[in-house]
Tab-separated table of C-alpha atoms and ligand atoms in Angstrom:
chain	number	residue	atom	x	y	z
L	24	MET	CA	4.738	18.422	-28.931
L	25	SER	CA	1.258	17.390	-27.633
L	26	VAL	CA	0.450	17.289	-23.823
L	27	VAL	CA	-0.379	13.900	-22.761
L	28	VAL	CA	-0.849	14.294	-19.087
L	29	GLU	CA	-1.561	17.410	-16.906
L	30	ALA	CA	-1.821	18.071	-13.410
L	31	VAL	CA	-3.712	21.318	-12.362
L	32	ASP	CA	-3.228	22.650	-8.906
L	33	LEU	CA	-3.212	18.841	-7.643
L	34	ARG	CA	-3.886	18.227	-3.872
L	35	LYS	CA	-4.168	15.181	-1.720
L	36	TYR	CA	-4.710	15.477	2.027
L	37	PHE	CA	-5.146	12.300	3.932
L	38	PRO	CA	-6.880	12.251	7.046
L	39	VAL	CA	-4.690	11.178	10.333
L	40	PRO	CA	-6.757	8.620	12.006
L	41	ARG	CA	-8.165	9.952	15.870
L	42	SER	CA	-7.987	8.707	19.233
L	43	ILE	CA	-10.974	8.185	21.441
L	44	ILE	CA	-9.269	10.719	23.346
L	45	ASP	CA	-8.994	13.227	20.199
L	46	VAL	CA	-12.873	12.594	19.749
L	47	LEU	CA	-13.735	12.975	23.248
L	48	LEU	CA	-11.892	16.369	23.559
L	49	HIS	CA	-13.102	17.219	20.271
L	50	ARG	CA	-9.717	17.996	18.663
L	51	PRO	CA	-9.796	19.181	15.073
L	52	ARG	CA	-9.147	16.101	12.571
L	53	GLU	CA	-5.433	16.498	11.220
L	54	TYR	CA	-4.422	15.815	7.374
L	55	VAL	CA	-0.982	14.879	6.066
L	56	ARG	CA	-0.864	17.161	3.138
L	57	ALA	CA	0.961	14.648	0.961
L	58	VAL	CA	0.399	16.809	-2.467
L	59	ASP	CA	-0.297	20.300	-1.914
L	60	GLY	CA	-1.124	22.291	-5.205
L	61	VAL	CA	1.326	20.435	-7.783
L	62	SER	CA	0.809	21.747	-11.433
L	63	PHE	CA	2.996	20.207	-14.622
L	64	LYS	CA	2.493	18.902	-18.095
L	65	ILE	CA	4.115	15.838	-19.625
L	66	TYR	CA	4.199	15.931	-23.578
L	67	GLU	CA	4.280	13.043	-25.798
L	68	GLY	CA	7.686	10.980	-25.734
L	69	GLU	CA	9.085	13.300	-22.836
L	70	THR	CA	10.079	11.807	-19.419
L	71	LEU	CA	9.583	13.861	-16.599
L	72	ALA	CA	11.618	13.019	-13.535
L	73	LEU	CA	10.144	13.453	-10.190
L	74	ILE	CA	12.483	13.934	-7.457
L	75	GLY	CA	13.149	14.691	-3.469
L	76	GLU	CA	13.229	12.673	-0.221
L	77	SER	CA	11.062	10.022	0.876
L	78	GLY	CA	7.766	11.349	2.112
L	79	CYS	CA	7.858	14.273	-0.095
L	80	GLY	CA	4.593	13.371	-2.178
L	81	LYS	CA	6.111	11.749	-5.220
L	82	THR	CA	4.504	8.340	-5.340
L	83	THR	CA	1.252	9.987	-4.404
L	84	THR	CA	1.666	12.321	-7.219
L	85	GLY	CA	2.057	9.529	-9.632
L	86	ARG	CA	-0.975	7.678	-8.198
L	87	LEU	CA	-2.981	10.671	-8.506
L	88	LEU	CA	-2.300	11.018	-12.295
L	89	LEU	CA	-3.351	7.315	-12.498
L	90	ARG	CA	-6.437	7.597	-10.597
L	91	LEU	CA	-5.015	5.009	-8.492
L	92	GLU	CA	-5.775	7.983	-5.550
L	93	GLU	CA	-8.974	10.143	-5.185
L	94	PRO	CA	-7.812	13.823	-5.457
L	95	THR	CA	-8.890	16.171	-2.264
L	96	SER	CA	-8.858	18.914	-5.327
L	97	GLY	CA	-7.386	19.842	-8.695
L	98	ARG	CA	-7.605	18.121	-11.779
L	99	ILE	CA	-5.930	16.034	-14.041
L	100	VAL	CA	-6.176	15.639	-17.478
L	101	PHE	CA	-5.531	13.068	-19.766
L	102	MET	CA	-4.981	13.269	-23.752
L	103	GLY	CA	-7.146	16.423	-23.481
L	104	ARG	CA	-9.702	15.031	-21.480
L	105	ASP	CA	-10.452	15.927	-17.931
L	106	ILE	CA	-10.677	12.220	-15.910
L	107	THR	CA	-10.579	13.856	-12.456
L	108	ARG	CA	-14.047	12.251	-11.663
L	109	LEU	CA	-14.396	9.628	-14.053
L	110	LYS	CA	-16.339	6.717	-12.525
L	111	PRO	CA	-14.379	3.172	-12.804
L	112	ARG	CA	-16.474	2.115	-15.497
L	113	GLU	CA	-15.658	5.060	-17.447
L	114	LEU	CA	-11.857	4.966	-16.474
L	115	ARG	CA	-11.725	1.337	-17.459
L	116	PRO	CA	-11.132	1.946	-21.226
L	117	LEU	CA	-7.905	4.394	-20.422
L	118	ARG	CA	-6.619	2.099	-18.169
L	119	ARG	CA	-4.965	0.453	-20.815
L	120	GLU	CA	-3.111	3.885	-21.849
L	121	MET	CA	-2.243	4.421	-18.499
L	122	GLN	CA	0.383	2.067	-16.439
L	123	MET	CA	2.592	1.987	-13.706
L	124	ILE	CA	5.881	0.088	-12.819
L	125	PHE	CA	6.519	-0.411	-8.984
L	126	GLN	CA	9.370	-0.119	-6.993
L	127	ASP	CA	8.913	-3.779	-5.969
L	128	PRO	CA	8.725	-6.212	-8.398
L	129	TYR	CA	8.261	-9.123	-6.194
L	130	ALA	CA	5.164	-7.336	-4.374
L	131	SER	CA	3.951	-6.107	-7.751
L	132	LEU	CA	3.753	-9.868	-9.286
L	133	ASN	CA	1.240	-12.764	-8.441
L	134	PRO	CA	3.478	-15.144	-6.582
L	135	ARG	CA	1.314	-18.266	-7.835
L	136	MET	CA	0.779	-17.348	-11.559
L	137	ARG	CA	3.044	-18.175	-14.218
L	138	ILE	CA	4.971	-15.152	-15.370
L	139	GLY	CA	4.310	-15.649	-18.950
L	140	ASP	CA	0.602	-15.439	-17.664
L	141	GLN	CA	0.919	-12.406	-15.797
L	142	ILE	CA	2.283	-10.766	-19.095
L	143	ALA	CA	-0.530	-12.143	-21.323
L	144	HIS	CA	-3.560	-10.907	-18.681
L	145	PRO	CA	-3.453	-7.563	-19.270
L	146	LEU	CA	-4.669	-8.337	-23.234
L	147	LEU	CA	-7.546	-10.786	-21.944
L	148	ILE	CA	-8.555	-8.198	-19.314
L	149	HIS	CA	-9.028	-5.954	-22.306
L	150	LYS	CA	-10.188	-8.424	-24.587
L	151	LEU	CA	-7.557	-7.257	-27.129
L	152	ALA	CA	-6.573	-11.083	-27.867
L	153	THR	CA	-7.763	-14.645	-27.702
L	154	PRO	CA	-5.716	-17.184	-25.056
L	155	ARG	CA	-3.556	-18.163	-27.687
L	156	GLU	CA	-2.608	-14.691	-29.473
L	157	ALA	CA	-1.711	-13.467	-25.900
L	158	ARG	CA	0.381	-16.459	-25.140
L	159	GLU	CA	1.920	-15.727	-28.207
L	160	LYS	CA	2.250	-12.109	-27.547
L	161	ALA	CA	3.674	-12.636	-23.975
L	162	LEU	CA	6.624	-15.018	-25.576
L	163	GLU	CA	7.467	-12.124	-27.777
L	164	MET	CA	7.347	-9.814	-25.212
L	165	LEU	CA	9.531	-12.098	-22.763
L	166	LYS	CA	12.250	-11.959	-25.806
L	167	ARG	CA	11.669	-8.419	-26.138
L	168	VAL	CA	12.484	-7.928	-22.498
L	169	GLY	CA	15.740	-10.271	-22.652
L	170	LEU	CA	14.286	-13.056	-20.757
L	171	THR	CA	15.173	-16.218	-22.978
L	172	PRO	CA	14.539	-18.922	-23.904
L	173	PRO	CA	10.919	-17.353	-23.628
L	174	HIS	CA	9.033	-20.492	-23.436
L	175	GLU	CA	11.068	-21.596	-20.517
L	176	PHE	CA	10.781	-18.392	-18.712
L	177	TYR	CA	6.825	-18.354	-19.402
L	178	GLU	CA	6.564	-21.315	-17.368
L	179	ARG	CA	8.528	-20.081	-14.209
L	180	TYR	CA	6.981	-18.135	-11.059
L	181	PRO	CA	8.221	-14.995	-9.717
L	182	HIS	CA	10.560	-16.531	-6.738
L	183	GLN	CA	12.586	-18.532	-9.574
L	184	LEU	CA	13.821	-15.034	-11.192
L	185	SER	CA	16.272	-12.693	-9.724
L	186	GLY	CA	15.290	-9.141	-8.909
L	187	GLY	CA	16.616	-7.729	-12.282
L	188	GLN	CA	14.270	-10.138	-14.289
L	189	ARG	CA	11.220	-9.663	-11.832
L	190	GLN	CA	11.558	-6.026	-12.711
L	191	ARG	CA	11.630	-7.027	-16.507
L	192	VAL	CA	8.604	-9.123	-16.020
L	193	VAL	CA	6.811	-6.136	-14.718
L	194	ILE	CA	7.863	-3.729	-17.550
L	195	ALA	CA	6.802	-6.669	-20.038
L	196	ARG	CA	3.302	-6.728	-18.518
L	197	ALA	CA	3.162	-2.865	-18.454
L	198	MET	CA	4.061	-2.484	-21.963
L	199	ILE	CA	1.956	-5.504	-23.577
L	200	LEU	CA	-0.677	-2.754	-23.692
L	201	LYS	CA	1.453	-0.049	-25.512
L	202	PRO	CA	0.458	2.671	-23.184
L	203	ARG	CA	1.003	6.148	-23.635
L	204	PHE	CA	1.842	7.288	-20.229
L	205	VAL	CA	3.937	5.032	-17.935
L	206	VAL	CA	4.786	6.164	-14.219
L	207	ALA	CA	7.686	4.243	-13.168
L	208	ASP	CA	8.024	4.757	-9.487
L	209	GLU	CA	11.671	4.229	-8.291
L	210	PRO	CA	11.893	1.391	-11.142
L	211	VAL	CA	15.388	0.571	-10.021
L	212	SER	CA	16.057	1.263	-6.558
L	213	MET	CA	15.761	-2.616	-5.078
L	214	ILE	CA	17.877	-3.861	-7.946
L	215	ASP	CA	21.311	-5.037	-7.904
L	216	VAL	CA	23.671	-1.814	-8.696
L	217	SER	CA	24.904	-4.147	-11.764
L	218	MET	CA	21.768	-4.482	-13.224
L	219	ARG	CA	20.462	-0.978	-12.968
L	220	ALA	CA	21.608	0.344	-16.294
L	221	SER	CA	20.225	-2.589	-18.507
L	222	ILE	CA	16.901	-1.988	-16.697
L	223	LEU	CA	17.338	1.652	-17.899
L	224	ASP	CA	18.013	1.179	-20.902
L	225	LEU	CA	15.162	-1.363	-21.469
L	226	LEU	CA	12.746	1.445	-20.651
L	227	GLU	CA	14.323	3.948	-22.846
L	228	SER	CA	13.951	1.641	-25.735
L	229	PHE	CA	10.307	1.136	-24.900
L	230	ARG	CA	10.050	4.874	-24.557
L	231	ARG	CA	11.861	5.535	-27.981
L	232	GLU	CA	9.875	2.640	-29.849
L	233	TYR	CA	6.019	3.633	-28.412
L	234	ARG	CA	6.688	7.229	-27.817
L	235	LEU	CA	5.948	7.063	-24.499
L	236	SER	CA	5.604	9.634	-22.038
L	237	MET	CA	6.839	8.763	-18.460
L	238	LEU	CA	6.772	10.186	-15.210
L	239	PHE	CA	9.878	8.806	-13.769
L	240	ILE	CA	10.189	8.953	-9.652
L	241	THR	CA	13.244	8.785	-8.016
L	242	HIS	CA	14.975	10.219	-4.840
L	243	ASP	CA	18.287	10.007	-6.707
L	244	ILE	CA	19.185	13.028	-8.929
L	245	SER	CA	21.779	11.272	-10.804
L	246	ILE	CA	19.500	8.760	-12.319
L	247	GLY	CA	16.924	11.035	-12.786
L	248	ARG	CA	19.381	13.341	-14.684
L	249	ILE	CA	20.310	9.818	-17.002
L	250	VAL	CA	16.620	9.222	-17.844
L	251	SER	CA	14.747	12.598	-18.344
L	252	ASP	CA	14.240	15.409	-20.476
L	253	ARG	CA	12.989	17.653	-17.443
L	254	ILE	CA	13.199	17.342	-13.641
L	255	ALA	CA	11.103	18.503	-10.866
L	256	VAL	CA	11.866	18.805	-7.721
L	257	MET	CA	9.121	18.269	-4.688
L	258	TYR	CA	9.747	19.136	-1.292
L	259	LEU	CA	6.931	18.507	1.398
L	260	GLY	CA	4.201	18.125	-1.172
L	261	ARG	CA	5.044	21.125	-3.473
L	262	ILE	CA	7.338	21.273	-6.748
L	263	VAL	CA	10.240	24.067	-5.582
L	264	GLU	CA	12.002	23.729	-8.878
L	265	MET	CA	11.331	22.653	-12.308
L	266	GLY	CA	13.131	22.913	-15.751
L	267	PRO	CA	15.021	21.313	-18.519
L	268	THR	CA	17.078	18.552	-17.037
L	269	GLU	CA	20.589	19.832	-17.900
L	270	GLU	CA	19.484	23.518	-16.881
L	271	VAL	CA	18.512	22.264	-13.469
L	272	ILE	CA	21.821	20.158	-12.850
L	273	ARG	CA	24.219	22.853	-14.197
L	274	ASN	CA	22.409	25.838	-12.434
L	275	PRO	CA	20.160	24.920	-9.971
L	276	LYS	CA	18.546	28.024	-8.439
L	277	HIS	CA	16.766	26.520	-5.332
L	278	PRO	CA	18.789	25.796	-2.231
L	279	TYR	CA	17.295	22.274	-1.912
L	280	THR	CA	17.781	21.313	-5.466
L	281	ARG	CA	21.494	22.506	-5.284
L	282	ALA	CA	21.779	20.573	-1.830
L	283	LEU	CA	20.325	17.310	-3.727
L	284	ILE	CA	23.066	17.724	-6.551
L	285	ASP	CA	25.970	18.699	-4.166
L	286	ALA	CA	25.311	15.075	-2.424
L	287	VAL	CA	26.133	13.337	-5.622
L	288	PRO	CA	29.809	12.658	-5.839
L	289	SER	CA	29.864	12.176	-9.562
L	290	ILE	CA	27.956	15.485	-10.519
L	291	ALA	CA	29.661	17.811	-7.342
L	292	ARG	CA	33.278	16.629	-8.028
L	293	ARG	CA	32.973	18.658	-11.423
L	294	LYS	CA	31.935	21.749	-9.740
L	295	ARG	CA	34.025	24.102	-7.650
L	296	GLY	CA	33.121	25.904	-4.558
L	297	LYS	CA	31.888	24.908	-1.228
L	298	LYS	CA	29.225	21.956	-1.129
L	299	LEU	CA	25.860	23.231	-0.078
L	300	ARG	CA	24.671	20.707	2.839
L	301	ILE	CA	21.357	20.615	4.281
L	302	LYS	CA	20.366	19.836	7.825
L	303	GLY	CA	17.892	18.110	9.857
L	304	GLU	CA	14.945	15.969	8.519
L	305	VAL	CA	11.721	16.872	6.678
L	306	PRO	CA	9.412	18.282	8.664
L	307	ASP	CA	5.887	17.054	9.712
L	308	PRO	CA	3.457	16.776	6.783
L	309	ARG	CA	0.603	17.455	9.199
L	310	SER	CA	1.901	20.707	10.115
L	311	PRO	CA	4.176	22.157	7.335
L	312	PRO	CA	6.496	25.278	8.574
L	313	PRO	CA	4.614	28.788	7.874
L	314	GLY	CA	6.112	31.148	4.837
L	315	CYS	CA	8.765	28.810	2.713
L	316	ARG	CA	8.398	25.248	3.621
L	317	PHE	CA	12.064	24.794	3.374
L	318	HIS	CA	12.916	27.768	5.610
L	319	PRO	CA	14.190	25.601	8.852
L	320	ARG	CA	16.454	23.506	6.757
L	321	CYS	CA	17.701	26.351	4.546
L	322	PRO	CA	20.988	28.413	5.272
L	323	PHE	CA	19.768	31.239	3.431
L	324	ALA	CA	16.239	31.705	5.029
L	325	THR	CA	16.110	35.478	6.014
L	326	GLU	CA	12.808	37.196	7.928
L	327	ILE	CA	10.399	37.457	4.470
L	328	CYS	CA	11.342	33.225	4.066
L	329	ARG	CA	9.824	32.812	7.551
L	330	GLY	CA	6.576	34.739	6.981
L	331	GLU	CA	5.501	34.508	3.371
L	332	GLU	CA	5.423	31.317	1.013
L	333	PRO	CA	6.956	32.284	-2.342
L	334	ASP	CA	5.241	31.318	-5.464
L	335	LEU	CA	6.710	29.159	-8.364
L	336	VAL	CA	7.861	31.500	-11.095
L	337	GLU	CA	9.771	31.483	-14.393
L	338	VAL	CA	13.136	32.109	-13.841
L	339	GLY	CA	14.640	31.190	-17.347
L	340	ARG	CA	13.132	29.623	-20.533
L	341	ASP	CA	11.011	27.076	-18.976
L	342	HIS	CA	12.503	27.030	-16.051
L	343	TYR	CA	10.571	27.753	-12.518
L	344	VAL	CA	11.814	28.133	-9.330
L	345	ARG	CA	9.944	28.488	-5.706
L	346	CYS	CA	12.485	30.850	-3.629
L	347	PHE	CA	13.128	34.612	-2.563
L	348	HIS	CA	16.386	34.719	-2.777
L	349	LEU	CA	17.722	33.016	-6.035
L	350	LEU	CA	20.941	30.863	-5.991
L	351	GLY	CA	23.578	32.776	-8.397
L	352	LYS	CA	21.914	35.948	-8.610
D	428	SF4	FE1	15.568	29.556	1.445
D	428	SF4	FE2	13.888	31.632	1.477
D	428	SF4	FE3	14.522	30.054	-0.711
D	428	SF4	FE4	13.130	29.304	1.242
D	428	SF4	S1	12.707	30.963	-0.135
D	428	SF4	S2	14.798	28.330	-0.321
D	428	SF4	S3	13.972	29.766	3.136
D	428	SF4	S4	16.182	31.405	0.544
């Protein structure tokens, strides 16, 4: 299988605004280390679920891959080409191959534009169709995503649709360009529970039809399990565990992954033994703890964890973990 997108030691540090007092006292500038040395590959037709608590750097990672954020360092390789430093003009032809589906479908739609025109718009921007052809294709796409009758939906505006219908429009707008790679950022978290399965089914049908590669960002490991081939768990800007989905779910090796799994009743119910609970909040990303970043919350932390940071090492076939004391050993 060919690699569609690769992140190589990707970092993004956001400068923290300084007060006048900070400037007068010559205090050093601080940075939020949102993404701090992340590497992974996504293969053709594969979905990688990126999982973690809010603020762990998931969304920034997705935005970096699409060059919606400039990386502080590291590389992004798309279809074999290093796109890290491409200029906007050079990136433009690649934009149609890489799309993003946002968490809030309402915020990502233009409230003053008809639904059908919003779906047709990317075809016109990329000069892939005449206005007439773009309209026809938008009507087909409306039907494809289940917004029927399509002529009626074409004329509507975002405020006239439900949350689930709006997310179908966002998916239709992304898919009309037949992209190779999509970042789906919590695409069902703001949608009624009753509609979530059908939206996930819709994404899955596009994935199969277009052999789409996807980074699926979610805080919910049970959703990540349904949609993905592999899972990567992020904590404070770093990947702490990554591997084939069922292997990670059934045999987590990092305490943080295990705690995420134990917090989901539908998965945890089937497992025996004491559930692993973690306490406290994610530490301030401006000054991550020394050693293992998870050590202040980890029930298994020892002296070495407080002084040294573990590397991400392969512990099984394609299964990587960043921990000195692997679970189940
Ligand atoms: Fe816990 Fe130590 Fe493993 Fe970090 S390295 S997760 S502190 S056991």
